[in-house]
């Protein structure tokens, strides 16, 4: 699947994460801002990459500002961002959810 | 306490007074019309007693007038993050995913902490950006040159004249490559796309010249918000310095630029100050070459004169000022251009 438009999901509030997705050409290009990037950066990226993978997205620019979100929050925000970026908010992909 | 975000309608006088008082107490006291008139949305967080405890505003793709009181907040920065989140969601609803903040140096870290990246900093104020396409993505689209001297020129070219041509030719002779950045702000008589095309056509025969859009990074420095600076003298200093530093810290190195060419400015005081600021900021990194403006019959060639000739319907008097490509375009679109002037488009200034 190809990203149709830039989309954002999540907030900058404590325990949340803000994810901005836009079209890319070179795999997953991450920019991550997090207090715990050293400890959990790879895990955060992996969670988001998995979600993108479920939607069959191969290329994307992913800008993440993490405020200490738990894994399930990251997953939920990533799903919301993807649905918006693919313009399928009205027709969610149930098998992924 | 449930701290909910609410809209603040500045058209309501008492709401505006409360908002202004809150900002003034936090050192933001410049409410000049050119700063406030483009504000589209203002939001706030209110305490139970109705007092304002945090606010922020949107104007195009700029977040401004952000101020927060941390007294009694859940944690330091919680309200700030909430305000910025909300402004970003609203920007997203407007399909704007690339935005800027101009703010005091002491807030630089707070903005970096929520994902903004500093483009340039001065003692008076800093500019940060967030979102996509950012400066890295902008630069990635510009062709690179691996060897030789690389000159740069930034121009509004409203429209492209023989004076611009003279500057570009000189740079093209003295360097292996020349970048011509065309200012991409749409506030001139000639639209951005028209200005860009006329520069391209007017330099098409010069093989070592690359014309590129200045994007969001080479805009008119007078459009930099300065609402947090009180002193009028400092404003122009801050604006010119910030512009020079964006060029210095973001553009020069990735594109391997070795010089910047400027036209001397016998006519405009502001542009003169700008040339001074550029010389001062850039000279330790690249050559700043100031070229005397082209004169024809002892008259300085200027785009302002061309625009006046259009307004006065005396195109024939300025034909020697403009290359054929520009002349053809003006003659073919004369009515449309004159109509724009009649509708109120200013032709003095840049």
PDB file of N, CA and C in Angstrom, chain B residues 25 32 39 88 98 100 107 132 157 177 195 210 239 308:
ATOM      1  N   UNK B  25       2.023  39.846  30.836  1.00  0.00           N
ATOM      2  CA  UNK B  25       2.646  39.424  32.093  1.00  0.00           C
ATOM      3  C   UNK B  25       3.782  38.440  31.844  1.00  0.00           C
ATOM      4  N   UNK B  32       1.276  44.486  17.452  1.00  0.00           N
ATOM      5  CA  UNK B  32       1.173  45.297  16.240  1.00  0.00           C
ATOM      6  C   UNK B  32       0.271  44.589  15.231  1.00  0.00           C
ATOM      7  N   UNK B  39      -3.716  36.000  12.484  1.00  0.00           N
ATOM      8  CA  UNK B  39      -4.095  34.941  13.422  1.00  0.00           C
ATOM      9  C   UNK B  39      -5.442  34.346  13.010  1.00  0.00           C
ATOM     10  N   UNK B  88      -1.273  21.522  16.836  1.00  0.00           N
ATOM     11  CA  UNK B  88      -0.834  20.640  15.755  1.00  0.00           C
ATOM     12  C   UNK B  88      -2.005  19.852  15.167  1.00  0.00           C
ATOM     13  N   UNK B  98       3.589  20.996   7.933  1.00  0.00           N
ATOM     14  CA  UNK B  98       4.925  21.565   8.095  1.00  0.00           C
ATOM     15  C   UNK B  98       4.746  22.959   8.662  1.00  0.00           C
ATOM     16  N   UNK B 100       6.143  26.245  11.597  1.00  0.00           N
ATOM     17  CA  UNK B 100       7.269  26.938  12.209  1.00  0.00           C
ATOM     18  C   UNK B 100       6.867  27.588  13.527  1.00  0.00           C
ATOM     19  N   UNK B 107      12.723  29.619  25.174  1.00  0.00           N
ATOM     20  CA  UNK B 107      11.740  28.557  24.935  1.00  0.00           C
ATOM     21  C   UNK B 107      12.198  27.523  23.914  1.00  0.00           C
ATOM     22  N   UNK B 132       6.666  17.785   7.942  1.00  0.00           N
ATOM     23  CA  UNK B 132       7.208  17.343   6.677  1.00  0.00           C
ATOM     24  C   UNK B 132       6.572  18.124   5.533  1.00  0.00           C
ATOM     25  N   UNK B 157      12.854  38.692  -7.768  1.00  0.00           N
ATOM     26  CA  UNK B 157      12.657  38.827  -9.209  1.00  0.00           C
ATOM     27  C   UNK B 157      11.197  39.102  -9.560  1.00  0.00           C
ATOM     28  N   UNK B 177      29.510  26.784 -10.813  1.00  0.00           N
ATOM     29  CA  UNK B 177      28.064  26.572 -10.721  1.00  0.00           C
ATOM     30  C   UNK B 177      27.412  27.751 -10.006  1.00  0.00           C
ATOM     31  N   UNK B 195       7.203  34.369 -11.442  1.00  0.00           N
ATOM     32  CA  UNK B 195       8.563  34.844 -11.167  1.00  0.00           C
ATOM     33  C   UNK B 195       9.565  33.738 -11.438  1.00  0.00           C
ATOM     34  N   UNK B 210      21.560  26.960 -12.031  1.00  0.00           N
ATOM     35  CA  UNK B 210      20.442  26.119 -11.604  1.00  0.00           C
ATOM     36  C   UNK B 210      19.450  26.980 -10.835  1.00  0.00           C
ATOM     37  N   UNK B 239      15.410  40.107  12.475  1.00  0.00           N
ATOM     38  CA  UNK B 239      14.894  39.501  11.246  1.00  0.00           C
ATOM     39  C   UNK B 239      15.991  39.257  10.219  1.00  0.00           C
ATOM     40  N   UNK B 308       6.134  49.995 -11.930  1.00  0.00           N
ATOM     41  CA  UNK B 308       5.480  51.306 -12.106  1.00  0.00           C
ATOM     42  C   UNK B 308       5.092  51.520 -13.560  1.00  0.00           C
TER      43      UNK B 308
END
